[in-house]
Amino acid sequence: MPYARVIVDIAASAIDREFDYAVPKDYPVDAVPGLRVQVPFGPRHIEGFIVALSDTTAVPQEKIRPLGRPLEERPAILPHLMDLALWMRRRYRCLLVEALRLLIPAEMRKGRVRAKQRNQISLAVLPQDARARAEALPARFARQKQLLALLAGGADDAQVRRAMPDAMPVARALEKRGLVRIGSVRALRTPYRALEMGQDAQHVLTAEQQIAAEAIFRGMDAERGAFLLHGVTGSGKTEVYMRAVAHALEAGRSAIVLVPEIALTPQMVQRFRARFGNRAAVLHSGLSQGERFDEWQRIRAGEVSVAVGARSCVFAPFANVGLIVVDEEHETSYRAENAPRYDAVEVAERRCAAEGATLVLGSATPSVARYYRALHGDYTVLHLDHRVEDRPMPQVQVVDMRRELAAHNKSMFSRPLQQAMAETLARGEQMILFLNRRGFATFVSCRKCGEAMTCPNCDVAMTYHSAEKTLKCHYCGAQLPVPDACPACGSKAIRYFGAGTQKVEQQLAALFPEAKLLRMDRDTTARKDAHLHILKRFAAGEAQILLGTQMVAKGLDFPNVTLVGVMAADTTLHYPDYASAERTFQLIAQVAGRAGRDVKAGRVVVQTYAPDEPPIALAARHDYQTFYAREIMQRQAGQFPPFGRFVRFLVVSAQQQRAAGQARALCKEIARVVAHDTHLASQVLLLAWMPAMLSRLEGRFRYQVLLKMLPDARNDALIDAAHACLNDALFDGCSITMEVDAQHMV
Ligand code: ADP
Ligand code: ZN
Ligand code: ZN
């Protein structure tokens, strides 16, 4: 086939199409779809992906140019992943090249990272001959004699390097004599060296685990099936995942395991590494470039069969996936924040369907929309209703902070929490204190006029950091000293509101001066692997208290933790988001699940100003079913997902007028197109433009256009029509992005 259709690696809608090139007769590798190649493009040479081959071309012969050199020996993108990219282009209305870029490590592009090579020295002659030649060498070649003796004695690479750190020049001299060979081997950069393999404890499955595992096995044997594993915290979901992975490996297939945020779940990785050893690779964005590249290569080369990783791991280049597991499927981190705004759970679902693999979604608090789909037959629900070994669910006590205030307790710690902490410390056990960061950080305002100190670039309050005595913006990173006087009215009465982790830390030190504390938040975890070290120290018992933000809410499993304190449960409740009740329920249920996971019983204290709010009261009772029943009714009444869908366009510009004007123009254009088609019009529930909740960010103004529609299959026509309204005239110096099935309206 003489022509290759190539997508060039430039993200611009104007060139989001295939260009034809002639495949030279003597091309050094097989020119197949998925191969990355260099191609002449205008006056330049740029990188591109072959997406198809063809015998014919519409381009006139004199204009056809030949392919440039291949960038790899074998195609970086497997055929089924090429199909996946085409599906993503359609599903997320992104450029094909944007989808293709997700399929390879970013550093592979433009050749920024290559495989690392290491020299390997080996004997070119038999050991006894080497010994004889060493004897025969004159005494002044002492180092050559030494190296020969080492090699003849069977020393391996590491031993040679240890005994003779500078062996290379010596080896080269011996190479000239024909006595040794210098080869080159791939040196692997292995992530998580800091993480010990640990002991694998393969448990005898409980009856519930057994039933769930067998259902999954049957699905895998039939090469299909999608399961929602609804298991309470501590019910042993991970053990079920691992059995399913083992089942895939036995069948000669591979498995992908997605976790919400891998830095926060080192224990999960540890358990997979302990059981599957070097057959498991770890992929996530916190790796160094070299590490990520090598892990990806190991998967692509078929050297490993299990990949554990965060969102992007769903693209792991396995040829033969039998299973994809998504742990904590309800987590919002599975959705990409930047274009293409893909949903890894949806991509996993699509991969499984296309590649004959089985999907397992696990959660203690399934997302309401997906649970609804499960009840309507899209997934088989499997239940783990009990903790392993009949351990009780933790006792949750809800404390009304309004009463604390009425009783003149102005501390951030209620009396029941203080008492529980004292008891826990006295018993020599550990506790986790959870501070919901959103809306709960310290901000600084004027007592006189009420003006809050906001970021000069963003429309948000700045957060006070007592250690450095500065104000920081958590969106753009801007830093300012705390002003002496109010910038609005000049008053000197500056007041500090709310509580960040640092303030809690101070109050704790005053309450329990003898207790040791570890803090885990954005400030203490900026460095690579910092999470890991904090968690390791906590596991080793170096501290009795782990204080942190959202980061401590997930997946942690410490046997000695018997108390969990939620400092303010209601901070997510009033967030302007249709799913704020769901998020509050999930957060409390998840945090509470960290207590009493081993033989010692656990206790949870939840502090709130709204103790009767259903998400809080029901999470405290571990009552998902009632929560779901209430929530789904409210969603239906308001036509929120899964009963309605949101498409959101975000319009951003440095000029407010322009952003607002383009949002209005886009809204009008969509309205005009829809009005022409009664069919489309009947699907629209709402169409409006408005400032985004975060109306200014990093100095740029943000407006949004919201299109709410019925959850009907025909909506794709409506989405297409709306997307088609995004013409170049509209952009006018603004950036406009479209998000299908948008979740947060921030
Ligand atoms: P989940 O992910 O559902 O919260 P985990 O898989 O972390 O629960 O299991 C909780 C704890 O129970 C872990 O320490 C795990 O090793 C242990 N465990 C899992 N299955 C069993 C079993 N069948 N028997 C005994 N212990 C088990
Ligand atoms: Zn800012
Ligand atoms: Zn003021």
mmCIF file of N, CA and C in Angstrom, residues 639 643-645 682-685 708-713 715 718:
data_model
loop_
_atom_site.group_PDB
_atom_site.id
_atom_site.type_symbol
_atom_site.label_atom_id
_atom_site.label_comp_id
_atom_site.label_asym_id
_atom_site.label_seq_id
_atom_site.Cartn_x
_atom_site.Cartn_y
_atom_site.Cartn_z
ATOM 1 N N GLN A 639 -34.469 17.235 37.354
ATOM 2 C CA GLN A 639 -33.904 16.805 36.071
ATOM 3 C C GLN A 639 -32.388 16.949 36.029
ATOM 4 N N PHE A 643 -31.022 12.102 35.053
ATOM 5 C CA PHE A 643 -32.265 12.425 34.329
ATOM 6 C C PHE A 643 -32.112 13.597 33.372
ATOM 7 N N GLY A 644 -30.977 14.225 33.422
ATOM 8 C CA GLY A 644 -30.691 15.313 32.500
ATOM 9 C C GLY A 644 -29.187 15.346 32.302
ATOM 10 N N ARG A 645 -28.738 15.962 31.241
ATOM 11 C CA ARG A 645 -27.287 16.048 30.996
ATOM 12 C C ARG A 645 -26.898 17.507 30.861
ATOM 13 N N SER A 682 -37.017 20.070 21.329
ATOM 14 C CA SER A 682 -37.770 19.325 22.338
ATOM 15 C C SER A 682 -36.848 18.686 23.378
ATOM 16 N N GLN A 683 -35.559 18.633 23.078
ATOM 17 C CA GLN A 683 -34.616 18.002 24.003
ATOM 18 C C GLN A 683 -34.030 18.985 25.013
ATOM 19 N N VAL A 684 -34.175 20.256 24.756
ATOM 20 C CA VAL A 684 -33.482 21.253 25.593
ATOM 21 C C VAL A 684 -34.287 21.549 26.851
ATOM 22 N N LEU A 685 -33.628 21.450 27.998
ATOM 23 C CA LEU A 685 -34.269 21.782 29.263
ATOM 24 C C LEU A 685 -33.898 23.188 29.711
ATOM 25 N N LYS A 708 -28.659 22.339 29.232
ATOM 26 C CA LYS A 708 -29.143 21.170 29.965
ATOM 27 C C LYS A 708 -30.150 20.468 29.074
ATOM 28 N N MET A 709 -30.021 19.165 28.959
ATOM 29 C CA MET A 709 -30.866 18.448 28.003
ATOM 30 C C MET A 709 -31.345 17.124 28.559
ATOM 31 N N LEU A 710 -32.318 16.548 27.906
ATOM 32 C CA LEU A 710 -32.829 15.240 28.311
ATOM 33 C C LEU A 710 -31.767 14.175 28.066
ATOM 34 N N PRO A 711 -31.768 13.121 28.869
ATOM 35 C CA PRO A 711 -30.734 12.086 28.718
ATOM 36 C C PRO A 711 -31.096 11.101 27.611
ATOM 37 N N ASP A 712 -31.406 11.603 26.464
ATOM 38 C CA ASP A 712 -31.910 10.772 25.389
ATOM 39 C C ASP A 712 -30.789 10.499 24.400
ATOM 40 N N ALA A 713 -30.859 9.376 23.722
ATOM 41 C CA ALA A 713 -29.812 9.046 22.757
ATOM 42 C C ALA A 713 -29.721 10.100 21.657
ATOM 43 N N ASN A 715 -29.754 13.048 21.910
ATOM 44 C CA ASN A 715 -29.005 14.222 22.332
ATOM 45 C C ASN A 715 -27.691 14.377 21.605
ATOM 46 N N LEU A 718 -27.961 16.884 19.261
ATOM 47 C CA LEU A 718 -28.001 18.203 19.884
ATOM 48 C C LEU A 718 -26.588 18.649 20.292
#
